[in-house]
Structures are given as C-alpha cells and as structure tokens.
Amino acid sequence: MINIGEVLLLDPQKAEQLQQCGFKYTKRNIDNKEIFVFIQTNELMKELNSKFDTKDFIINSVVCF
C-alpha cells in the first residue's frame, strides 16, 4: 500500500513518456515554470523507480486540487 500524493516532473519529455504508458497528468504553473503533476499510485511508482532517476521527480505528500 502506498500513501496518495503527487508526483511532480519538470521535464516535458519525461511527462510525455509517462503519458504514453497510460498515466495522466495535469499542468501547474509554479514560479513561472510549467510543472507536470501525476497522482501517485503503485503503478506509477514502479514505472518511475524502474526507468527514472530519483532526481527526475519530486513526491509531494499532499494532493492539491
């Protein structure tokens, strides 16, 4: 079981790669930077841990609506 939170990415190519794997994101503007926000799930975390470096994403333990 995993706690629900958000996974934040800055790299649009990596966000697109995850989208092609079936994960959906929303865009958020933080400090004039476009951020790609995914809801944290077990499946997403498996994908991130197998294909991405831990520096490629940030986990936010709070979901913002």
PDB file of C-alpha atoms in Angstrom:
ATOM      1  CA  MET A   1       0.000   0.000   0.000  1.00  0.00           C
ATOM      2  CA  ILE A   2       1.186   3.491  -0.795  1.00  0.00           C
ATOM      3  CA  ASN A   3       0.166   6.847   0.560  1.00  0.00           C
ATOM      4  CA  ILE A   4      -1.537   9.023  -2.015  1.00  0.00           C
ATOM      5  CA  GLY A   5       0.290  12.158  -3.025  1.00  0.00           C
ATOM      6  CA  GLU A   6       1.508  13.914  -6.136  1.00  0.00           C
ATOM      7  CA  VAL A   7       4.500  13.250  -8.326  1.00  0.00           C
ATOM      8  CA  LEU A   8       5.935  16.406  -9.890  1.00  0.00           C
ATOM      9  CA  LEU A   9       8.066  16.481 -13.030  1.00  0.00           C
ATOM     10  CA  LEU A  10       9.692  19.457 -14.734  1.00  0.00           C
ATOM     11  CA  ASP A  11      10.786  17.674 -17.910  1.00  0.00           C
ATOM     12  CA  PRO A  12       8.033  17.653 -20.565  1.00  0.00           C
ATOM     13  CA  GLN A  13       9.658  14.737 -22.414  1.00  0.00           C
ATOM     14  CA  LYS A  14       9.572  12.558 -19.312  1.00  0.00           C
ATOM     15  CA  ALA A  15       5.966  13.572 -18.652  1.00  0.00           C
ATOM     16  CA  GLU A  16       5.113  12.601 -22.233  1.00  0.00           C
ATOM     17  CA  GLN A  17       6.887   9.270 -21.790  1.00  0.00           C
ATOM     18  CA  LEU A  18       4.728   8.516 -18.751  1.00  0.00           C
ATOM     19  CA  GLN A  19       1.612   9.662 -20.582  1.00  0.00           C
ATOM     20  CA  GLN A  20       2.388   7.204 -23.388  1.00  0.00           C
ATOM     21  CA  CYS A  21       2.475   4.471 -20.722  1.00  0.00           C
ATOM     22  CA  GLY A  22      -1.095   5.399 -19.761  1.00  0.00           C
ATOM     23  CA  PHE A  23      -0.510   7.797 -16.854  1.00  0.00           C
ATOM     24  CA  LYS A  24      -2.389  11.097 -16.914  1.00  0.00           C
ATOM     25  CA  TYR A  25      -1.129  14.427 -15.679  1.00  0.00           C
ATOM     26  CA  THR A  26      -2.288  17.954 -15.151  1.00  0.00           C
ATOM     27  CA  LYS A  27      -0.188  21.052 -15.631  1.00  0.00           C
ATOM     28  CA  ARG A  28       0.514  23.544 -12.903  1.00  0.00           C
ATOM     29  CA  ASN A  29       2.433  26.802 -13.042  1.00  0.00           C
ATOM     30  CA  ILE A  30       4.798  27.276 -10.095  1.00  0.00           C
ATOM     31  CA  ASP A  31       7.211  30.231 -10.085  1.00  0.00           C
ATOM     32  CA  ASN A  32       6.605  30.721 -13.817  1.00  0.00           C
ATOM     33  CA  LYS A  33       7.634  27.123 -14.537  1.00  0.00           C
ATOM     34  CA  GLU A  34       5.325  24.555 -16.071  1.00  0.00           C
ATOM     35  CA  ILE A  35       5.101  21.510 -13.780  1.00  0.00           C
ATOM     36  CA  PHE A  36       3.578  18.181 -14.770  1.00  0.00           C
ATOM     37  CA  VAL A  37       1.600  16.687 -11.897  1.00  0.00           C
ATOM     38  CA  PHE A  38       0.700  12.997 -11.637  1.00  0.00           C
ATOM     39  CA  ILE A  39      -1.303  11.345  -8.859  1.00  0.00           C
ATOM     40  CA  GLN A  40       0.956   8.923  -7.004  1.00  0.00           C
ATOM     41  CA  THR A  41      -0.063   5.293  -7.480  1.00  0.00           C
ATOM     42  CA  ASN A  42       1.711   1.978  -7.004  1.00  0.00           C
ATOM     43  CA  GLU A  43       1.904   1.508 -10.782  1.00  0.00           C
ATOM     44  CA  LEU A  44       3.352   4.970 -11.345  1.00  0.00           C
ATOM     45  CA  MET A  45       5.955   4.475  -8.623  1.00  0.00           C
ATOM     46  CA  LYS A  46       7.028   1.150 -10.177  1.00  0.00           C
ATOM     47  CA  GLU A  47       7.443   2.868 -13.548  1.00  0.00           C
ATOM     48  CA  LEU A  48       9.368   5.787 -12.054  1.00  0.00           C
ATOM     49  CA  ASN A  49      11.654   3.560  -9.994  1.00  0.00           C
ATOM     50  CA  SER A  50      12.467   1.314 -12.952  1.00  0.00           C
ATOM     51  CA  LYS A  51      13.019   3.961 -15.645  1.00  0.00           C
ATOM     52  CA  PHE A  52      13.808   7.289 -13.955  1.00  0.00           C
ATOM     53  CA  ASP A  53      16.446   8.643 -11.626  1.00  0.00           C
ATOM     54  CA  THR A  54      15.233   9.876  -8.247  1.00  0.00           C
ATOM     55  CA  LYS A  55      16.375  13.386  -9.259  1.00  0.00           C
ATOM     56  CA  ASP A  56      13.870  13.400 -12.145  1.00  0.00           C
ATOM     57  CA  PHE A  57      10.801  13.768  -9.944  1.00  0.00           C
ATOM     58  CA  ILE A  58       9.568  15.125  -6.638  1.00  0.00           C
ATOM     59  CA  ILE A  59       6.973  13.463  -4.434  1.00  0.00           C
ATOM     60  CA  ASN A  60       4.563  15.797  -2.657  1.00  0.00           C
ATOM     61  CA  SER A  61       2.639  14.029   0.103  1.00  0.00           C
ATOM     62  CA  VAL A  62      -0.296  16.439  -0.264  1.00  0.00           C
ATOM     63  CA  VAL A  63      -2.714  16.349  -3.203  1.00  0.00           C
ATOM     64  CA  CYS A  64      -3.675  19.869  -4.302  1.00  0.00           C
ATOM     65  CA  PHE A  65      -6.960  20.416  -6.149  1.00  0.00           C
TER      66      PHE A  65
END
